[in-house]
Amino acid sequence: MKNKWLLLITIVLAVFLRLYHLNSNPPSLSWDEAAVGWNANTIFHTRRDEYGTRLPLTFKSFGDYKAPVYIYLTAPIVGLFGMNPVSVRLVSVLAGIASVYLLYLLGLELKNKQLGIIAAALLAITPWHVILSRPAFEPNLALFFILSGTYLFLKAIKKPIYFTLCAFSFTLSLYTYHSPKIFVPIFLLGLGFIFRQQLLSNKLRKWLLISVFLGLIALSPLIKETLFSNSAARFQGTSVFYDAKGVIQPLKFSIIMRMLTNYFIHFSPVYLFSGSSIMPRLQLKAVGPLLLIEAPFLLLGLVHLLKNKRKTWAKFLLWWLIAGPVPAMIGKEAPHPLRAYNLLPPLIIITALGIHFLIRSYQKVSSIIIILLAINAAFFINHYFFIYPIYSAPDWQYGYQQTALTARQYEDQVDKIIFTSHYGQPYIFTYFYQNREPLSVFWGAMSKYLFRDIKWDEDKKLTNNLIIGSPEEIPADTPGIMKEILFPDGRTAFRIVNTSL
């Protein structure tokens, strides 16, 4: 009964940290989130993406190609509840909450209920997971499918009928984000070797072969799309194997060293436990991906793991730990919280092992551990909910909602609306926040809008135009400024000028 109450409290905490102020933190939708929302809306109403392609397998977006599962799952939510931040982010939030429960099940399957509850509680409050499970990030949904597939794999060792569900879950992860296309095959090869005796037994072999066959059939459209379509452009743009012009580079020593550096930097204590301002949408300035108090328990858990390295559960966790950062090692940006996201579960479980080992050895320290975790988590929560939204707003394209609604308000009163592209992709925010009908956009309802950089010396001479620009483009002393949109810290984000005034 005690374990059930602890699990319930953990789930409630996970729900609160992922739903609280979801509409306003992150402080705005990013352009990727707006693209997810708009494409989900067009799919729901027209069965086509923003470019008119019917039920695509990949979604073209700003020269990028998005995997389909998140958008298709979001389509009915946006269709029923409208285009708003909560609708767009809800799939990720639900996946994050479910992942907390799945980590409990994994801990239960590997060891016992106590380990499962500790692991789930740690995931519920760990910054890396909280930060990435609130926005509409496809990697968070992919991680849910990977956790589900991993749990079902362990269940299938005892009940082979679960292999089909395991294959289905891993397949969905590959249709959800790009890094699982690298991680999942490597991870499964390792699991196949670790559990080779069980998998080759007569009891499991039939179900395993059926599941592999069904999985390959389900993946055939994705394999074709990845190898022979433009979706491979994403790999060219982000991989160390290609230069800035998209030309493949020979495998030189410098590239190998860069890959090794990219790999090992994800295990750096500086990265894991200290803040960073390099990627404001993915990290906090004052808090690392893991809570600082988790560091000694992670080290203790790793020592305990290595002492038991011959046991199957230890081999399983070690392999997951090794495979986790592999997709990030070939990227141009490292460390990268999204591409290395599959590293998080083994880190959490190993940390839970350290806490579990310490509590079993010294029962009286459990209260001290809870207090220390609560203090560190409280510091993170305060920073994330009350400080982070202020300084991160520009990186979340804050201000587009206000400008898009103002433009719609004056749309019938001006000849043209010139919307700056200074902050990137203004069209997608305009469609989203103005709640446009997809068919009307396809038929030219936005012909009055021009999305481009503001050329103030020329544009100020236009008559009866609404010009929306950045403070770098429109001087503060310009006549006819009808509105300024401010960032939460008081700096000017946009200036709106009516040239007829």
PDB file of N, CA and C in Angstrom, residues 111-157:
ATOM      1  N   LYS A 111      14.582  -4.791 -11.240  1.00  0.00           N
ATOM      2  CA  LYS A 111      14.933  -5.118  -9.855  1.00  0.00           C
ATOM      3  C   LYS A 111      13.696  -5.327  -8.983  1.00  0.00           C
ATOM      4  N   ASN A 112      13.076  -4.197  -8.564  1.00  0.00           N
ATOM      5  CA  ASN A 112      11.940  -4.284  -7.650  1.00  0.00           C
ATOM      6  C   ASN A 112      11.155  -2.976  -7.649  1.00  0.00           C
ATOM      7  N   LYS A 113      10.063  -2.937  -6.890  1.00  0.00           N
ATOM      8  CA  LYS A 113       9.198  -1.756  -6.841  1.00  0.00           C
ATOM      9  C   LYS A 113       9.929  -0.527  -6.306  1.00  0.00           C
ATOM     10  N   GLN A 114      10.771  -0.738  -5.301  1.00  0.00           N
ATOM     11  CA  GLN A 114      11.462   0.398  -4.696  1.00  0.00           C
ATOM     12  C   GLN A 114      12.343   1.121  -5.721  1.00  0.00           C
ATOM     13  N   LEU A 115      13.088   0.351  -6.509  1.00  0.00           N
ATOM     14  CA  LEU A 115      13.923   0.959  -7.547  1.00  0.00           C
ATOM     15  C   LEU A 115      13.051   1.678  -8.568  1.00  0.00           C
ATOM     16  N   GLY A 116      11.937   1.060  -8.943  1.00  0.00           N
ATOM     17  CA  GLY A 116      11.041   1.672  -9.915  1.00  0.00           C
ATOM     18  C   GLY A 116      10.490   3.000  -9.433  1.00  0.00           C
ATOM     19  N   ILE A 117      10.077   3.062  -8.172  1.00  0.00           N
ATOM     20  CA  ILE A 117       9.511   4.301  -7.618  1.00  0.00           C
ATOM     21  C   ILE A 117      10.574   5.392  -7.530  1.00  0.00           C
ATOM     22  N   ILE A 118      11.774   5.019  -7.102  1.00  0.00           N
ATOM     23  CA  ILE A 118      12.855   6.016  -7.014  1.00  0.00           C
ATOM     24  C   ILE A 118      13.181   6.566  -8.404  1.00  0.00           C
ATOM     25  N   ALA A 119      13.283   5.671  -9.392  1.00  0.00           N
ATOM     26  CA  ALA A 119      13.589   6.106 -10.759  1.00  0.00           C
ATOM     27  C   ALA A 119      12.493   7.012 -11.305  1.00  0.00           C
ATOM     28  N   ALA A 120      11.236   6.637 -11.081  1.00  0.00           N
ATOM     29  CA  ALA A 120      10.111   7.449 -11.555  1.00  0.00           C
ATOM     30  C   ALA A 120      10.112   8.822 -10.894  1.00  0.00           C
ATOM     31  N   ALA A 121      10.379   8.857  -9.587  1.00  0.00           N
ATOM     32  CA  ALA A 121      10.402  10.132  -8.860  1.00  0.00           C
ATOM     33  C   ALA A 121      11.522  11.033  -9.365  1.00  0.00           C
ATOM     34  N   LEU A 122      12.678  10.443  -9.636  1.00  0.00           N
ATOM     35  CA  LEU A 122      13.791  11.234 -10.159  1.00  0.00           C
ATOM     36  C   LEU A 122      13.463  11.804 -11.533  1.00  0.00           C
ATOM     37  N   LEU A 123      12.866  10.984 -12.395  1.00  0.00           N
ATOM     38  CA  LEU A 123      12.504  11.476 -13.729  1.00  0.00           C
ATOM     39  C   LEU A 123      11.464  12.584 -13.642  1.00  0.00           C
ATOM     40  N   ALA A 124      10.552  12.462 -12.694  1.00  0.00           N
ATOM     41  CA  ALA A 124       9.492  13.465 -12.546  1.00  0.00           C
ATOM     42  C   ALA A 124      10.044  14.845 -12.258  1.00  0.00           C
ATOM     43  N   ILE A 125      11.181  14.935 -11.555  1.00  0.00           N
ATOM     44  CA  ILE A 125      11.719  16.239 -11.145  1.00  0.00           C
ATOM     45  C   ILE A 125      13.014  16.614 -11.859  1.00  0.00           C
ATOM     46  N   THR A 126      13.529  15.747 -12.707  1.00  0.00           N
ATOM     47  CA  THR A 126      14.799  16.030 -13.376  1.00  0.00           C
ATOM     48  C   THR A 126      14.620  17.102 -14.445  1.00  0.00           C
ATOM     49  N   PRO A 127      15.426  18.167 -14.418  1.00  0.00           N
ATOM     50  CA  PRO A 127      15.254  19.278 -15.363  1.00  0.00           C
ATOM     51  C   PRO A 127      15.240  18.857 -16.825  1.00  0.00           C
ATOM     52  N   TRP A 128      16.133  17.964 -17.204  1.00  0.00           N
ATOM     53  CA  TRP A 128      16.217  17.531 -18.602  1.00  0.00           C
ATOM     54  C   TRP A 128      14.853  17.066 -19.097  1.00  0.00           C
ATOM     55  N   HIS A 129      14.174  16.253 -18.314  1.00  0.00           N
ATOM     56  CA  HIS A 129      12.890  15.703 -18.748  1.00  0.00           C
ATOM     57  C   HIS A 129      11.767  16.718 -18.624  1.00  0.00           C
ATOM     58  N   VAL A 130      11.748  17.490 -17.562  1.00  0.00           N
ATOM     59  CA  VAL A 130      10.697  18.500 -17.394  1.00  0.00           C
ATOM     60  C   VAL A 130      10.760  19.517 -18.528  1.00  0.00           C
ATOM     61  N   ILE A 131      11.956  20.002 -18.826  1.00  0.00           N
ATOM     62  CA  ILE A 131      12.129  21.036 -19.849  1.00  0.00           C
ATOM     63  C   ILE A 131      11.720  20.537 -21.229  1.00  0.00           C
ATOM     64  N   LEU A 132      12.036  19.284 -21.548  1.00  0.00           N
ATOM     65  CA  LEU A 132      11.754  18.771 -22.887  1.00  0.00           C
ATOM     66  C   LEU A 132      10.378  18.142 -23.017  1.00  0.00           C
ATOM     67  N   SER A 133       9.678  17.914 -21.909  1.00  0.00           N
ATOM     68  CA  SER A 133       8.355  17.299 -22.016  1.00  0.00           C
ATOM     69  C   SER A 133       7.223  18.312 -21.944  1.00  0.00           C
ATOM     70  N   ARG A 134       7.537  19.604 -21.885  1.00  0.00           N
ATOM     71  CA  ARG A 134       6.498  20.636 -21.902  1.00  0.00           C
ATOM     72  C   ARG A 134       6.274  21.231 -23.298  1.00  0.00           C
ATOM     73  N   PRO A 135       7.314  21.562 -24.055  1.00  0.00           N
ATOM     74  CA  PRO A 135       7.075  22.032 -25.427  1.00  0.00           C
ATOM     75  C   PRO A 135       6.709  20.870 -26.348  1.00  0.00           C
ATOM     76  N   ALA A 136       6.312  21.208 -27.564  1.00  0.00           N
ATOM     77  CA  ALA A 136       5.955  20.189 -28.557  1.00  0.00           C
ATOM     78  C   ALA A 136       7.225  19.673 -29.220  1.00  0.00           C
ATOM     79  N   PHE A 137       7.991  18.894 -28.492  1.00  0.00           N
ATOM     80  CA  PHE A 137       9.239  18.331 -28.992  1.00  0.00           C
ATOM     81  C   PHE A 137       9.024  16.867 -29.361  1.00  0.00           C
ATOM     82  N   GLU A 138       9.286  16.529 -30.628  1.00  0.00           N
ATOM     83  CA  GLU A 138       9.122  15.144 -31.070  1.00  0.00           C
ATOM     84  C   GLU A 138      10.009  14.156 -30.315  1.00  0.00           C
ATOM     85  N   PRO A 139      11.249  14.523 -29.927  1.00  0.00           N
ATOM     86  CA  PRO A 139      12.085  13.560 -29.200  1.00  0.00           C
ATOM     87  C   PRO A 139      11.455  13.057 -27.910  1.00  0.00           C
ATOM     88  N   ASN A 140      10.636  13.891 -27.286  1.00  0.00           N
ATOM     89  CA  ASN A 140      10.001  13.458 -26.042  1.00  0.00           C
ATOM     90  C   ASN A 140       8.982  12.357 -26.299  1.00  0.00           C
ATOM     91  N   LEU A 141       8.232  12.480 -27.392  1.00  0.00           N
ATOM     92  CA  LEU A 141       7.295  11.421 -27.769  1.00  0.00           C
ATOM     93  C   LEU A 141       8.060  10.175 -28.200  1.00  0.00           C
ATOM     94  N   ALA A 142       9.157  10.370 -28.942  1.00  0.00           N
ATOM     95  CA  ALA A 142       9.972   9.231 -29.361  1.00  0.00           C
ATOM     96  C   ALA A 142      10.534   8.479 -28.159  1.00  0.00           C
ATOM     97  N   LEU A 143      10.951   9.224 -27.132  1.00  0.00           N
ATOM     98  CA  LEU A 143      11.468   8.576 -25.923  1.00  0.00           C
ATOM     99  C   LEU A 143      10.393   7.729 -25.255  1.00  0.00           C
ATOM    100  N   PHE A 144       9.162   8.212 -25.254  1.00  0.00           N
ATOM    101  CA  PHE A 144       8.061   7.421 -24.697  1.00  0.00           C
ATOM    102  C   PHE A 144       7.934   6.086 -25.427  1.00  0.00           C
ATOM    103  N   PHE A 145       7.985   6.117 -26.760  1.00  0.00           N
ATOM    104  CA  PHE A 145       7.871   4.876 -27.533  1.00  0.00           C
ATOM    105  C   PHE A 145       9.067   3.959 -27.279  1.00  0.00           C
ATOM    106  N   ILE A 146      10.254   4.537 -27.105  1.00  0.00           N
ATOM    107  CA  ILE A 146      11.444   3.724 -26.830  1.00  0.00           C
ATOM    108  C   ILE A 146      11.353   3.080 -25.449  1.00  0.00           C
ATOM    109  N   LEU A 147      10.899   3.846 -24.460  1.00  0.00           N
ATOM    110  CA  LEU A 147      10.699   3.273 -23.121  1.00  0.00           C
ATOM    111  C   LEU A 147       9.654   2.170 -23.154  1.00  0.00           C
ATOM    112  N   SER A 148       8.584   2.418 -23.893  1.00  0.00           N
ATOM    113  CA  SER A 148       7.527   1.415 -24.021  1.00  0.00           C
ATOM    114  C   SER A 148       8.058   0.160 -24.704  1.00  0.00           C
ATOM    115  N   GLY A 149       8.795   0.347 -25.803  1.00  0.00           N
ATOM    116  CA  GLY A 149       9.356  -0.796 -26.514  1.00  0.00           C
ATOM    117  C   GLY A 149      10.342  -1.574 -25.664  1.00  0.00           C
ATOM    118  N   THR A 150      11.139  -0.865 -24.873  1.00  0.00           N
ATOM    119  CA  THR A 150      12.121  -1.522 -24.006  1.00  0.00           C
ATOM    120  C   THR A 150      11.432  -2.339 -22.918  1.00  0.00           C
ATOM    121  N   TYR A 151      10.417  -1.759 -22.312  1.00  0.00           N
ATOM    122  CA  TYR A 151       9.672  -2.482 -21.281  1.00  0.00           C
ATOM    123  C   TYR A 151       9.004  -3.722 -21.877  1.00  0.00           C
ATOM    124  N   LEU A 152       8.404  -3.568 -23.048  1.00  0.00           N
ATOM    125  CA  LEU A 152       7.729  -4.696 -23.693  1.00  0.00           C
ATOM    126  C   LEU A 152       8.728  -5.774 -24.109  1.00  0.00           C
ATOM    127  N   PHE A 153       9.935  -5.363 -24.468  1.00  0.00           N
ATOM    128  CA  PHE A 153      10.979  -6.340 -24.786  1.00  0.00           C
ATOM    129  C   PHE A 153      11.300  -7.195 -23.560  1.00  0.00           C
ATOM    130  N   LEU A 154      11.475  -6.552 -22.415  1.00  0.00           N
ATOM    131  CA  LEU A 154      11.763  -7.299 -21.186  1.00  0.00           C
ATOM    132  C   LEU A 154      10.603  -8.209 -20.806  1.00  0.00           C
ATOM    133  N   LYS A 155       9.380  -7.746 -21.026  1.00  0.00           N
ATOM    134  CA  LYS A 155       8.204  -8.590 -20.763  1.00  0.00           C
ATOM    135  C   LYS A 155       8.161  -9.768 -21.727  1.00  0.00           C
ATOM    136  N   ALA A 156       8.578  -9.519 -22.979  1.00  0.00           N
ATOM    137  CA  ALA A 156       8.509 -10.564 -24.001  1.00  0.00           C
ATOM    138  C   ALA A 156       9.476 -11.706 -23.729  1.00  0.00           C
ATOM    139  N   ILE A 157      10.538 -11.433 -22.981  1.00  0.00           N
ATOM    140  CA  ILE A 157      11.465 -12.504 -22.615  1.00  0.00           C
ATOM    141  C   ILE A 157      10.734 -13.574 -21.805  1.00  0.00           C
TER     142      ILE A 157
END
